[in-house]
Amino acid sequence: AQTVTQSQPEMSVQEAETVTLSCTYDTSENNYYLFWYKQPPSRQMILVIRQEAYKQQNATENRFSVNFQKAAKSFSLKISDSQLGDTAMYFCASGGNRDDKIIFGKGTRLHILP
Amino acid sequence: DAMVIQNPRYQVTQFGKPVTLSCSQTLNHNVMYWYQQKSSQAPKLLFHYYDKDFNNEADTPDNFQSRRPNTSFCFLDIRSPGLGDAAMYLCATSRVSGVGEKLFFGSGTQLSVL
């Protein structure tokens, strides 16, 4: 079975700073995917970034990048030049072909302060 | 804009009174999911449809059922809601089945049970 752990329930950073959200996971699968989803207050959850486990290169989407450490089963999200609109709940998630479903962590509530 | 729409945004029901939550999508996606999200907890998959093929999670209570009359609509029926069923219910879609697929979420329905 897959598990996803986010050890930071809540974080606050000043606007324009860089922030890193932590995520560790456990899976017995060889082929799996990792995700970061963002859920802004009262709005729908959207995909921020996706990583395929067999790709060594870290995924990047504009100001968002990941540090994927496969051996350590770690998948952290770095937000550079943080903006007020980045305030949201961030969920780390993992999906494996054998389980055929995506498992979410409990989330990290991120506050960007003006 | 193509999207996933959930109605209503807030639903109040009484203990034991059946309630139905609805979800529609204009993305023409094959797969539709229902997640339960309680405060400070990870979204939990209840079931999903791949086209008309229904897939129930093993730990989803019998109290929860779903219907998908056509590609666009999916319903979550809670036959006899208990206080523990109060939660945010998220509908999501994906273009096809597969754990690497991007999920598209609705804004959710917040269910209160009195």
JSON list of C-alpha atoms in Angstrom, two decimals:
[
{"chain": "A", "resi": 1, "resn": "ALA", "atom": "CA", "xyz": [0.00, 0.00, 0.00]},
{"chain": "A", "resi": 2, "resn": "GLN", "atom": "CA", "xyz": [1.09, 3.54, -0.68]},
{"chain": "A", "resi": 3, "resn": "THR", "atom": "CA", "xyz": [1.42, 6.22, 2.00]},
{"chain": "A", "resi": 4, "resn": "VAL", "atom": "CA", "xyz": [2.12, 9.93, 1.71]},
{"chain": "A", "resi": 5, "resn": "THR", "atom": "CA", "xyz": [3.33, 12.01, 4.65]},
{"chain": "A", "resi": 6, "resn": "GLN", "atom": "CA", "xyz": [3.43, 15.78, 4.89]},
{"chain": "A", "resi": 7, "resn": "SER", "atom": "CA", "xyz": [5.10, 16.76, 8.14]},
{"chain": "A", "resi": 8, "resn": "GLN", "atom": "CA", "xyz": [4.33, 20.50, 8.05]},
{"chain": "A", "resi": 9, "resn": "PRO", "atom": "CA", "xyz": [0.66, 21.19, 8.83]},
{"chain": "A", "resi": 10, "resn": "GLU", "atom": "CA", "xyz": [1.06, 24.93, 8.38]},
{"chain": "A", "resi": 11, "resn": "MET", "atom": "CA", "xyz": [3.68, 27.43, 7.18]},
{"chain": "A", "resi": 12, "resn": "SER", "atom": "CA", "xyz": [3.95, 31.17, 6.70]},
{"chain": "A", "resi": 13, "resn": "VAL", "atom": "CA", "xyz": [6.42, 33.12, 4.61]},
{"chain": "A", "resi": 14, "resn": "GLN", "atom": "CA", "xyz": [6.79, 36.68, 3.43]},
{"chain": "A", "resi": 15, "resn": "GLU", "atom": "CA", "xyz": [5.87, 37.60, -0.10]},
{"chain": "A", "resi": 16, "resn": "ALA", "atom": "CA", "xyz": [8.77, 37.21, -2.57]},
{"chain": "A", "resi": 17, "resn": "GLU", "atom": "CA", "xyz": [10.55, 34.69, -0.36]},
{"chain": "A", "resi": 18, "resn": "THR", "atom": "CA", "xyz": [11.28, 31.10, -1.34]},
{"chain": "A", "resi": 19, "resn": "VAL", "atom": "CA", "xyz": [9.53, 28.33, 0.54]},
{"chain": "A", "resi": 20, "resn": "THR", "atom": "CA", "xyz": [9.93, 24.56, 0.49]},
{"chain": "A", "resi": 21, "resn": "LEU", "atom": "CA", "xyz": [7.16, 22.15, 1.39]},
{"chain": "A", "resi": 22, "resn": "SER", "atom": "CA", "xyz": [8.17, 18.65, 2.47]},
{"chain": "A", "resi": 23, "resn": "CYS", "atom": "CA", "xyz": [6.70, 15.33, 1.42]},
{"chain": "A", "resi": 24, "resn": "THR", "atom": "CA", "xyz": [7.79, 11.76, 1.93]},
{"chain": "A", "resi": 25, "resn": "TYR", "atom": "CA", "xyz": [6.11, 8.71, 0.53]},
{"chain": "A", "resi": 26, "resn": "ASP", "atom": "CA", "xyz": [6.29, 4.98, 0.65]},
{"chain": "A", "resi": 27, "resn": "THR", "atom": "CA", "xyz": [5.50, 2.60, -2.15]},
{"chain": "A", "resi": 28, "resn": "SER", "atom": "CA", "xyz": [6.54, -0.84, -3.27]},
{"chain": "A", "resi": 29, "resn": "GLU", "atom": "CA", "xyz": [5.86, -0.04, -6.91]},
{"chain": "A", "resi": 30, "resn": "ASN", "atom": "CA", "xyz": [8.54, 0.47, -9.51]},
{"chain": "A", "resi": 31, "resn": "ASN", "atom": "CA", "xyz": [6.43, 2.64, -11.75]},
{"chain": "A", "resi": 32, "resn": "TYR", "atom": "CA", "xyz": [4.59, 5.51, -10.06]},
{"chain": "A", "resi": 33, "resn": "TYR", "atom": "CA", "xyz": [3.83, 9.19, -10.27]},
{"chain": "A", "resi": 34, "resn": "LEU", "atom": "CA", "xyz": [4.08, 12.01, -7.75]},
{"chain": "A", "resi": 35, "resn": "PHE", "atom": "CA", "xyz": [2.03, 15.17, -7.69]},
{"chain": "A", "resi": 36, "resn": "TRP", "atom": "CA", "xyz": [1.58, 18.45, -5.91]},
{"chain": "A", "resi": 37, "resn": "TYR", "atom": "CA", "xyz": [-1.95, 19.84, -5.91]},
{"chain": "A", "resi": 38, "resn": "LYS", "atom": "CA", "xyz": [-2.96, 23.30, -4.71]},
{"chain": "A", "resi": 39, "resn": "GLN", "atom": "CA", "xyz": [-6.32, 24.07, -3.10]},
{"chain": "A", "resi": 40, "resn": "PRO", "atom": "CA", "xyz": [-6.88, 27.84, -2.68]},
{"chain": "A", "resi": 41, "resn": "PRO", "atom": "CA", "xyz": [-9.47, 28.99, -0.13]},
{"chain": "A", "resi": 42, "resn": "SER", "atom": "CA", "xyz": [-12.98, 28.24, -1.42]},
{"chain": "A", "resi": 43, "resn": "ARG", "atom": "CA", "xyz": [-11.70, 27.26, -4.85]},
{"chain": "A", "resi": 44, "resn": "GLN", "atom": "CA", "xyz": [-11.08, 24.02, -6.63]},
{"chain": "A", "resi": 45, "resn": "MET", "atom": "CA", "xyz": [-7.96, 21.96, -6.31]},
{"chain": "A", "resi": 46, "resn": "ILE", "atom": "CA", "xyz": [-5.59, 22.25, -9.24]},
{"chain": "A", "resi": 47, "resn": "LEU", "atom": "CA", "xyz": [-2.49, 20.38, -10.31]},
{"chain": "A", "resi": 48, "resn": "VAL", "atom": "CA", "xyz": [0.72, 22.30, -9.69]},
{"chain": "A", "resi": 49, "resn": "ILE", "atom": "CA", "xyz": [3.34, 19.84, -10.84]},
{"chain": "A", "resi": 50, "resn": "ARG", "atom": "CA", "xyz": [3.76, 16.18, -11.74]},
{"chain": "A", "resi": 51, "resn": "GLN", "atom": "CA", "xyz": [6.82, 13.91, -11.62]},
{"chain": "A", "resi": 52, "resn": "GLU", "atom": "CA", "xyz": [7.24, 10.50, -13.21]},
{"chain": "A", "resi": 53, "resn": "ALA", "atom": "CA", "xyz": [9.31, 8.30, -10.94]},
{"chain": "A", "resi": 54, "resn": "TYR", "atom": "CA", "xyz": [11.44, 6.86, -13.71]},
{"chain": "A", "resi": 55, "resn": "LYS", "atom": "CA", "xyz": [12.58, 10.34, -14.77]},
{"chain": "A", "resi": 56, "resn": "GLN", "atom": "CA", "xyz": [15.60, 11.53, -12.82]},
{"chain": "A", "resi": 57, "resn": "GLN", "atom": "CA", "xyz": [15.25, 15.15, -13.88]},
{"chain": "A", "resi": 58, "resn": "ASN", "atom": "CA", "xyz": [13.27, 17.25, -11.43]},
{"chain": "A", "resi": 59, "resn": "ALA", "atom": "CA", "xyz": [10.03, 18.67, -12.82]},
{"chain": "A", "resi": 60, "resn": "THR", "atom": "CA", "xyz": [9.67, 22.46, -13.07]},
{"chain": "A", "resi": 61, "resn": "GLU", "atom": "CA", "xyz": [6.69, 24.69, -13.79]},
{"chain": "A", "resi": 62, "resn": "ASN", "atom": "CA", "xyz": [7.61, 28.37, -13.78]},
{"chain": "A", "resi": 63, "resn": "ARG", "atom": "CA", "xyz": [8.14, 29.34, -10.10]},
{"chain": "A", "resi": 64, "resn": "PHE", "atom": "CA", "xyz": [7.40, 25.82, -8.89]},
{"chain": "A", "resi": 65, "resn": "SER", "atom": "CA", "xyz": [9.99, 23.08, -8.84]},
{"chain": "A", "resi": 66, "resn": "VAL", "atom": "CA", "xyz": [10.46, 19.79, -7.06]},
{"chain": "A", "resi": 67, "resn": "ASN", "atom": "CA", "xyz": [13.38, 18.06, -5.43]},
{"chain": "A", "resi": 68, "resn": "PHE", "atom": "CA", "xyz": [12.78, 14.39, -6.13]},
{"chain": "A", "resi": 69, "resn": "GLN", "atom": "CA", "xyz": [15.03, 12.08, -4.13]},
{"chain": "A", "resi": 70, "resn": "LYS", "atom": "CA", "xyz": [13.95, 8.60, -5.18]},
{"chain": "A", "resi": 71, "resn": "ALA", "atom": "CA", "xyz": [16.18, 6.61, -2.84]},
{"chain": "A", "resi": 72, "resn": "ALA", "atom": "CA", "xyz": [15.03, 8.67, 0.13]},
{"chain": "A", "resi": 73, "resn": "LYS", "atom": "CA", "xyz": [11.41, 8.63, -1.11]},
{"chain": "A", "resi": 74, "resn": "SER", "atom": "CA", "xyz": [11.25, 12.37, -0.75]},
{"chain": "A", "resi": 75, "resn": "PHE", "atom": "CA", "xyz": [9.39, 14.79, -3.01]},
{"chain": "A", "resi": 76, "resn": "SER", "atom": "CA", "xyz": [9.57, 18.40, -1.83]},
{"chain": "A", "resi": 77, "resn": "LEU", "atom": "CA", "xyz": [8.03, 21.41, -3.56]},
{"chain": "A", "resi": 78, "resn": "LYS", "atom": "CA", "xyz": [9.92, 24.68, -3.85]},
{"chain": "A", "resi": 79, "resn": "ILE", "atom": "CA", "xyz": [8.03, 27.89, -4.58]},
{"chain": "A", "resi": 80, "resn": "SER", "atom": "CA", "xyz": [10.29, 30.73, -5.66]},
{"chain": "A", "resi": 81, "resn": "ASP", "atom": "CA", "xyz": [9.38, 34.43, -5.47]},
{"chain": "A", "resi": 82, "resn": "SER", "atom": "CA", "xyz": [6.21, 33.55, -3.57]},
{"chain": "A", "resi": 83, "resn": "GLN", "atom": "CA", "xyz": [3.09, 35.59, -4.31]},
{"chain": "A", "resi": 84, "resn": "LEU", "atom": "CA", "xyz": [-0.06, 36.33, -2.32]},
{"chain": "A", "resi": 85, "resn": "GLY", "atom": "CA", "xyz": [-1.99, 34.11, -4.72]},
{"chain": "A", "resi": 86, "resn": "ASP", "atom": "CA", "xyz": [0.12, 31.14, -3.62]},
{"chain": "A", "resi": 87, "resn": "THR", "atom": "CA", "xyz": [-1.76, 31.11, -0.33]},
{"chain": "A", "resi": 88, "resn": "ALA", "atom": "CA", "xyz": [-3.48, 27.72, -0.33]},
{"chain": "A", "resi": 89, "resn": "MET", "atom": "CA", "xyz": [-3.54, 24.20, 0.99]},
{"chain": "A", "resi": 90, "resn": "TYR", "atom": "CA", "xyz": [-0.91, 22.09, -0.78]},
{"chain": "A", "resi": 91, "resn": "PHE", "atom": "CA", "xyz": [-1.37, 18.37, -1.11]},
{"chain": "A", "resi": 92, "resn": "CYS", "atom": "CA", "xyz": [1.34, 15.92, -2.05]},
{"chain": "A", "resi": 93, "resn": "ALA", "atom": "CA", "xyz": [0.04, 12.79, -3.78]},
{"chain": "A", "resi": 94, "resn": "SER", "atom": "CA", "xyz": [1.31, 9.52, -5.14]},
{"chain": "A", "resi": 95, "resn": "GLY", "atom": "CA", "xyz": [-0.14, 7.17, -7.73]},
{"chain": "A", "resi": 96, "resn": "GLY", "atom": "CA", "xyz": [1.01, 3.65, -8.53]},
{"chain": "A", "resi": 97, "resn": "ASN", "atom": "CA", "xyz": [-0.16, 1.35, -11.30]},
{"chain": "A", "resi": 98, "resn": "ARG", "atom": "CA", "xyz": [-0.71, -1.63, -9.03]},
{"chain": "A", "resi": 99, "resn": "ASP", "atom": "CA", "xyz": [-3.02, 0.24, -6.63]},
{"chain": "A", "resi": 100, "resn": "ASP", "atom": "CA", "xyz": [-4.48, 2.12, -9.58]},
{"chain": "A", "resi": 101, "resn": "LYS", "atom": "CA", "xyz": [-5.38, 5.15, -7.50]},
{"chain": "A", "resi": 102, "resn": "ILE", "atom": "CA", "xyz": [-3.90, 8.36, -6.21]},
{"chain": "A", "resi": 103, "resn": "ILE", "atom": "CA", "xyz": [-3.20, 8.69, -2.49]},
{"chain": "A", "resi": 104, "resn": "PHE", "atom": "CA", "xyz": [-3.05, 12.15, -0.94]},
{"chain": "A", "resi": 105, "resn": "GLY", "atom": "CA", "xyz": [-1.17, 13.46, 2.07]},
{"chain": "A", "resi": 106, "resn": "LYS", "atom": "CA", "xyz": [-2.90, 15.50, 4.78]},
{"chain": "A", "resi": 107, "resn": "GLY", "atom": "CA", "xyz": [-1.75, 18.76, 3.26]},
{"chain": "A", "resi": 108, "resn": "THR", "atom": "CA", "xyz": [0.27, 21.80, 4.25]},
{"chain": "A", "resi": 109, "resn": "ARG", "atom": "CA", "xyz": [-1.53, 25.09, 4.73]},
{"chain": "A", "resi": 110, "resn": "LEU", "atom": "CA", "xyz": [0.69, 27.83, 3.29]},
{"chain": "A", "resi": 111, "resn": "HIS", "atom": "CA", "xyz": [0.19, 31.49, 4.09]},
{"chain": "A", "resi": 112, "resn": "ILE", "atom": "CA", "xyz": [1.99, 34.13, 2.03]},
{"chain": "A", "resi": 113, "resn": "LEU", "atom": "CA", "xyz": [2.22, 37.30, 4.07]},
{"chain": "A", "resi": 114, "resn": "PRO", "atom": "CA", "xyz": [2.29, 40.79, 2.50]},
{"chain": "B", "resi": 1, "resn": "ASP", "atom": "CA", "xyz": [-15.03, 27.31, -19.97]},
{"chain": "B", "resi": 2, "resn": "ALA", "atom": "CA", "xyz": [-14.92, 23.52, -19.69]},
{"chain": "B", "resi": 3, "resn": "MET", "atom": "CA", "xyz": [-15.01, 22.56, -16.07]},
{"chain": "B", "resi": 4, "resn": "VAL", "atom": "CA", "xyz": [-16.23, 20.36, -13.25]},
{"chain": "B", "resi": 5, "resn": "ILE", "atom": "CA", "xyz": [-19.27, 21.75, -11.49]},
{"chain": "B", "resi": 6, "resn": "GLN", "atom": "CA", "xyz": [-20.59, 20.66, -8.13]},
{"chain": "B", "resi": 7, "resn": "ASN", "atom": "CA", "xyz": [-23.93, 21.61, -6.70]},
{"chain": "B", "resi": 8, "resn": "PRO", "atom": "CA", "xyz": [-24.77, 22.75, -4.18]},
{"chain": "B", "resi": 9, "resn": "ARG", "atom": "CA", "xyz": [-21.73, 24.45, -2.65]},
{"chain": "B", "resi": 10, "resn": "TYR", "atom": "CA", "xyz": [-23.17, 23.90, 0.83]},
{"chain": "B", "resi": 11, "resn": "GLN", "atom": "CA", "xyz": [-25.65, 21.20, 1.81]},
{"chain": "B", "resi": 12, "resn": "VAL", "atom": "CA", "xyz": [-27.29, 20.75, 5.18]},
{"chain": "B", "resi": 13, "resn": "THR", "atom": "CA", "xyz": [-29.14, 17.57, 6.00]},
{"chain": "B", "resi": 14, "resn": "GLN", "atom": "CA", "xyz": [-30.55, 15.92, 9.06]},
{"chain": "B", "resi": 15, "resn": "PHE", "atom": "CA", "xyz": [-29.22, 12.84, 10.73]},
{"chain": "B", "resi": 16, "resn": "GLY", "atom": "CA", "xyz": [-30.56, 9.83, 8.83]},
{"chain": "B", "resi": 17, "resn": "LYS", "atom": "CA", "xyz": [-32.17, 11.85, 6.00]},
{"chain": "B", "resi": 18, "resn": "PRO", "atom": "CA", "xyz": [-30.98, 10.75, 2.54]},
{"chain": "B", "resi": 19, "resn": "VAL", "atom": "CA", "xyz": [-29.01, 13.32, 0.59]},
{"chain": "B", "resi": 20, "resn": "THR", "atom": "CA", "xyz": [-27.71, 13.49, -2.97]},
{"chain": "B", "resi": 21, "resn": "LEU", "atom": "CA", "xyz": [-24.74, 15.50, -4.15]},
{"chain": "B", "resi": 22, "resn": "SER", "atom": "CA", "xyz": [-24.29, 16.21, -7.84]},
{"chain": "B", "resi": 23, "resn": "CYS", "atom": "CA", "xyz": [-21.38, 16.69, -10.17]},
{"chain": "B", "resi": 24, "resn": "SER", "atom": "CA", "xyz": [-21.30, 17.56, -13.85]},
{"chain": "B", "resi": 25, "resn": "GLN", "atom": "CA", "xyz": [-18.44, 17.98, -16.28]},
{"chain": "B", "resi": 26, "resn": "THR", "atom": "CA", "xyz": [-18.05, 19.58, -19.68]},
{"chain": "B", "resi": 27, "resn": "LEU", "atom": "CA", "xyz": [-14.61, 18.06, -20.30]},
{"chain": "B", "resi": 28, "resn": "ASN", "atom": "CA", "xyz": [-16.00, 14.83, -21.82]},
{"chain": "B", "resi": 29, "resn": "HIS", "atom": "CA", "xyz": [-13.66, 12.88, -19.56]},
{"chain": "B", "resi": 30, "resn": "ASN", "atom": "CA", "xyz": [-14.09, 9.14, -19.21]},
{"chain": "B", "resi": 31, "resn": "VAL", "atom": "CA", "xyz": [-13.34, 8.89, -15.51]},
{"chain": "B", "resi": 32, "resn": "MET", "atom": "CA", "xyz": [-15.17, 10.53, -12.61]},
{"chain": "B", "resi": 33, "resn": "TYR", "atom": "CA", "xyz": [-14.17, 10.28, -8.96]},
{"chain": "B", "resi": 34, "resn": "TRP", "atom": "CA", "xyz": [-15.70, 11.08, -5.59]},
{"chain": "B", "resi": 35, "resn": "TYR", "atom": "CA", "xyz": [-13.40, 12.03, -2.71]},
{"chain": "B", "resi": 36, "resn": "GLN", "atom": "CA", "xyz": [-14.32, 12.71, 0.91]},
{"chain": "B", "resi": 37, "resn": "GLN", "atom": "CA", "xyz": [-12.21, 15.39, 2.59]},
{"chain": "B", "resi": 38, "resn": "LYS", "atom": "CA", "xyz": [-12.50, 15.94, 6.34]},
{"chain": "B", "resi": 39, "resn": "SER", "atom": "CA", "xyz": [-10.85, 18.82, 8.12]},
{"chain": "B", "resi": 40, "resn": "SER", "atom": "CA", "xyz": [-7.09, 18.36, 8.50]},
{"chain": "B", "resi": 41, "resn": "GLN", "atom": "CA", "xyz": [-7.21, 15.02, 6.74]},
{"chain": "B", "resi": 42, "resn": "ALA", "atom": "CA", "xyz": [-6.18, 13.79, 3.31]},
{"chain": "B", "resi": 43, "resn": "PRO", "atom": "CA", "xyz": [-8.83, 13.53, 0.60]},
{"chain": "B", "resi": 44, "resn": "LYS", "atom": "CA", "xyz": [-10.02, 9.94, 0.59]},
{"chain": "B", "resi": 45, "resn": "LEU", "atom": "CA", "xyz": [-11.21, 8.19, -2.54]},
{"chain": "B", "resi": 46, "resn": "LEU", "atom": "CA", "xyz": [-14.70, 6.74, -2.14]},
{"chain": "B", "resi": 47, "resn": "PHE", "atom": "CA", "xyz": [-15.26, 5.35, -5.64]},
{"chain": "B", "resi": 48, "resn": "HIS", "atom": "CA", "xyz": [-14.81, 6.10, -9.28]},
{"chain": "B", "resi": 49, "resn": "TYR", "atom": "CA", "xyz": [-16.38, 5.40, -12.64]},
{"chain": "B", "resi": 50, "resn": "TYR", "atom": "CA", "xyz": [-14.42, 4.52, -15.71]},
{"chain": "B", "resi": 51, "resn": "ASP", "atom": "CA", "xyz": [-17.10, 5.23, -18.27]},
{"chain": "B", "resi": 52, "resn": "LYS", "atom": "CA", "xyz": [-19.98, 3.12, -16.88]},
{"chain": "B", "resi": 53, "resn": "ASP", "atom": "CA", "xyz": [-17.71, 0.74, -14.98]},
{"chain": "B", "resi": 54, "resn": "PHE", "atom": "CA", "xyz": [-18.15, 1.39, -11.25]},
{"chain": "B", "resi": 55, "resn": "ASN", "atom": "CA", "xyz": [-15.19, 0.87, -8.89]},
{"chain": "B", "resi": 56, "resn": "ASN", "atom": "CA", "xyz": [-15.85, 0.97, -5.17]},
{"chain": "B", "resi": 57, "resn": "GLU", "atom": "CA", "xyz": [-13.04, 1.33, -2.64]},
{"chain": "B", "resi": 58, "resn": "ALA", "atom": "CA", "xyz": [-12.97, -1.55, -0.18]},
{"chain": "B", "resi": 59, "resn": "ASP", "atom": "CA", "xyz": [-13.36, 0.69, 2.86]},
{"chain": "B", "resi": 60, "resn": "THR", "atom": "CA", "xyz": [-16.16, 2.88, 1.50]},
{"chain": "B", "resi": 61, "resn": "PRO", "atom": "CA", "xyz": [-19.18, 2.45, 3.78]},
{"chain": "B", "resi": 62, "resn": "ASP", "atom": "CA", "xyz": [-22.28, 0.80, 2.31]},
{"chain": "B", "resi": 63, "resn": "ASN", "atom": "CA", "xyz": [-24.10, 4.00, 3.22]},
{"chain": "B", "resi": 64, "resn": "PHE", "atom": "CA", "xyz": [-22.45, 5.67, 0.23]},
{"chain": "B", "resi": 65, "resn": "GLN", "atom": "CA", "xyz": [-23.58, 4.94, -3.30]},
{"chain": "B", "resi": 66, "resn": "SER", "atom": "CA", "xyz": [-23.06, 6.53, -6.67]},
{"chain": "B", "resi": 67, "resn": "ARG", "atom": "CA", "xyz": [-24.79, 6.83, -10.00]},
{"chain": "B", "resi": 68, "resn": "ARG", "atom": "CA", "xyz": [-23.50, 7.91, -13.37]},
{"chain": "B", "resi": 69, "resn": "PRO", "atom": "CA", "xyz": [-26.44, 8.15, -15.79]},
{"chain": "B", "resi": 70, "resn": "ASN", "atom": "CA", "xyz": [-24.33, 9.57, -18.61]},
{"chain": "B", "resi": 71, "resn": "THR", "atom": "CA", "xyz": [-20.83, 10.84, -19.36]},
{"chain": "B", "resi": 72, "resn": "SER", "atom": "CA", "xyz": [-21.51, 14.31, -17.99]},
{"chain": "B", "resi": 73, "resn": "PHE", "atom": "CA", "xyz": [-23.18, 13.63, -14.66]},
{"chain": "B", "resi": 74, "resn": "CYS", "atom": "CA", "xyz": [-22.30, 11.71, -11.53]},
{"chain": "B", "resi": 75, "resn": "PHE", "atom": "CA", "xyz": [-24.18, 11.61, -8.22]},
{"chain": "B", "resi": 76, "resn": "LEU", "atom": "CA", "xyz": [-23.18, 10.71, -4.70]},
{"chain": "B", "resi": 77, "resn": "ASP", "atom": "CA", "xyz": [-26.04, 9.31, -2.60]},
{"chain": "B", "resi": 78, "resn": "ILE", "atom": "CA", "xyz": [-25.72, 9.04, 1.16]},
{"chain": "B", "resi": 79, "resn": "ARG", "atom": "CA", "xyz": [-28.59, 6.85, 2.29]},
{"chain": "B", "resi": 80, "resn": "SER", "atom": "CA", "xyz": [-28.58, 7.58, 6.02]},
{"chain": "B", "resi": 81, "resn": "PRO", "atom": "CA", "xyz": [-26.10, 10.29, 6.87]},
{"chain": "B", "resi": 82, "resn": "GLY", "atom": "CA", "xyz": [-24.45, 10.16, 10.26]},
{"chain": "B", "resi": 83, "resn": "LEU", "atom": "CA", "xyz": [-22.63, 12.93, 12.09]},
{"chain": "B", "resi": 84, "resn": "GLY", "atom": "CA", "xyz": [-19.36, 11.39, 10.94]},
{"chain": "B", "resi": 85, "resn": "ASP", "atom": "CA", "xyz": [-20.28, 11.93, 7.31]},
{"chain": "B", "resi": 86, "resn": "ALA", "atom": "CA", "xyz": [-20.02, 15.69, 7.64]},
{"chain": "B", "resi": 87, "resn": "ALA", "atom": "CA", "xyz": [-17.20, 16.63, 5.29]},
{"chain": "B", "resi": 88, "resn": "MET", "atom": "CA", "xyz": [-16.25, 18.28, 2.03]},
{"chain": "B", "resi": 89, "resn": "TYR", "atom": "CA", "xyz": [-17.07, 16.04, -0.92]},
{"chain": "B", "resi": 90, "resn": "LEU", "atom": "CA", "xyz": [-14.93, 16.55, -3.99]},
{"chain": "B", "resi": 91, "resn": "CYS", "atom": "CA", "xyz": [-15.75, 15.41, -7.48]},
{"chain": "B", "resi": 92, "resn": "ALA", "atom": "CA", "xyz": [-12.90, 15.00, -9.94]},
{"chain": "B", "resi": 93, "resn": "THR", "atom": "CA", "xyz": [-12.42, 13.83, -13.49]},
{"chain": "B", "resi": 94, "resn": "SER", "atom": "CA", "xyz": [-9.59, 12.54, -15.63]},
{"chain": "B", "resi": 95, "resn": "ARG", "atom": "CA", "xyz": [-9.43, 12.14, -19.36]},
{"chain": "B", "resi": 96, "resn": "VAL", "atom": "CA", "xyz": [-8.68, 8.43, -19.16]},
{"chain": "B", "resi": 97, "resn": "SER", "atom": "CA", "xyz": [-7.89, 5.92, -16.47]},
{"chain": "B", "resi": 98, "resn": "GLY", "atom": "CA", "xyz": [-4.35, 5.81, -15.16]},
{"chain": "B", "resi": 99, "resn": "VAL", "atom": "CA", "xyz": [-2.54, 7.01, -12.07]},
{"chain": "B", "resi": 100, "resn": "GLY", "atom": "CA", "xyz": [-0.42, 9.41, -14.10]},
{"chain": "B", "resi": 101, "resn": "GLU", "atom": "CA", "xyz": [-3.42, 11.32, -15.34]},
{"chain": "B", "resi": 102, "resn": "LYS", "atom": "CA", "xyz": [-4.11, 14.87, -14.21]},
{"chain": "B", "resi": 103, "resn": "LEU", "atom": "CA", "xyz": [-7.19, 15.22, -12.04]},
{"chain": "B", "resi": 104, "resn": "PHE", "atom": "CA", "xyz": [-9.63, 18.07, -12.60]},
{"chain": "B", "resi": 105, "resn": "PHE", "atom": "CA", "xyz": [-11.58, 18.97, -9.48]},
{"chain": "B", "resi": 106, "resn": "GLY", "atom": "CA", "xyz": [-14.83, 20.72, -8.76]},
{"chain": "B", "resi": 107, "resn": "SER", "atom": "CA", "xyz": [-15.12, 23.27, -5.98]},
{"chain": "B", "resi": 108, "resn": "GLY", "atom": "CA", "xyz": [-16.65, 20.71, -3.66]},
{"chain": "B", "resi": 109, "resn": "THR", "atom": "CA", "xyz": [-19.84, 20.40, -1.64]},
{"chain": "B", "resi": 110, "resn": "GLN", "atom": "CA", "xyz": [-19.55, 21.03, 2.09]},
{"chain": "B", "resi": 111, "resn": "LEU", "atom": "CA", "xyz": [-22.01, 18.69, 3.80]},
{"chain": "B", "resi": 112, "resn": "SER", "atom": "CA", "xyz": [-23.28, 19.40, 7.29]},
{"chain": "B", "resi": 113, "resn": "VAL", "atom": "CA", "xyz": [-25.30, 16.83, 9.23]},
{"chain": "B", "resi": 114, "resn": "LEU", "atom": "CA", "xyz": [-27.53, 18.12, 12.03]}
]
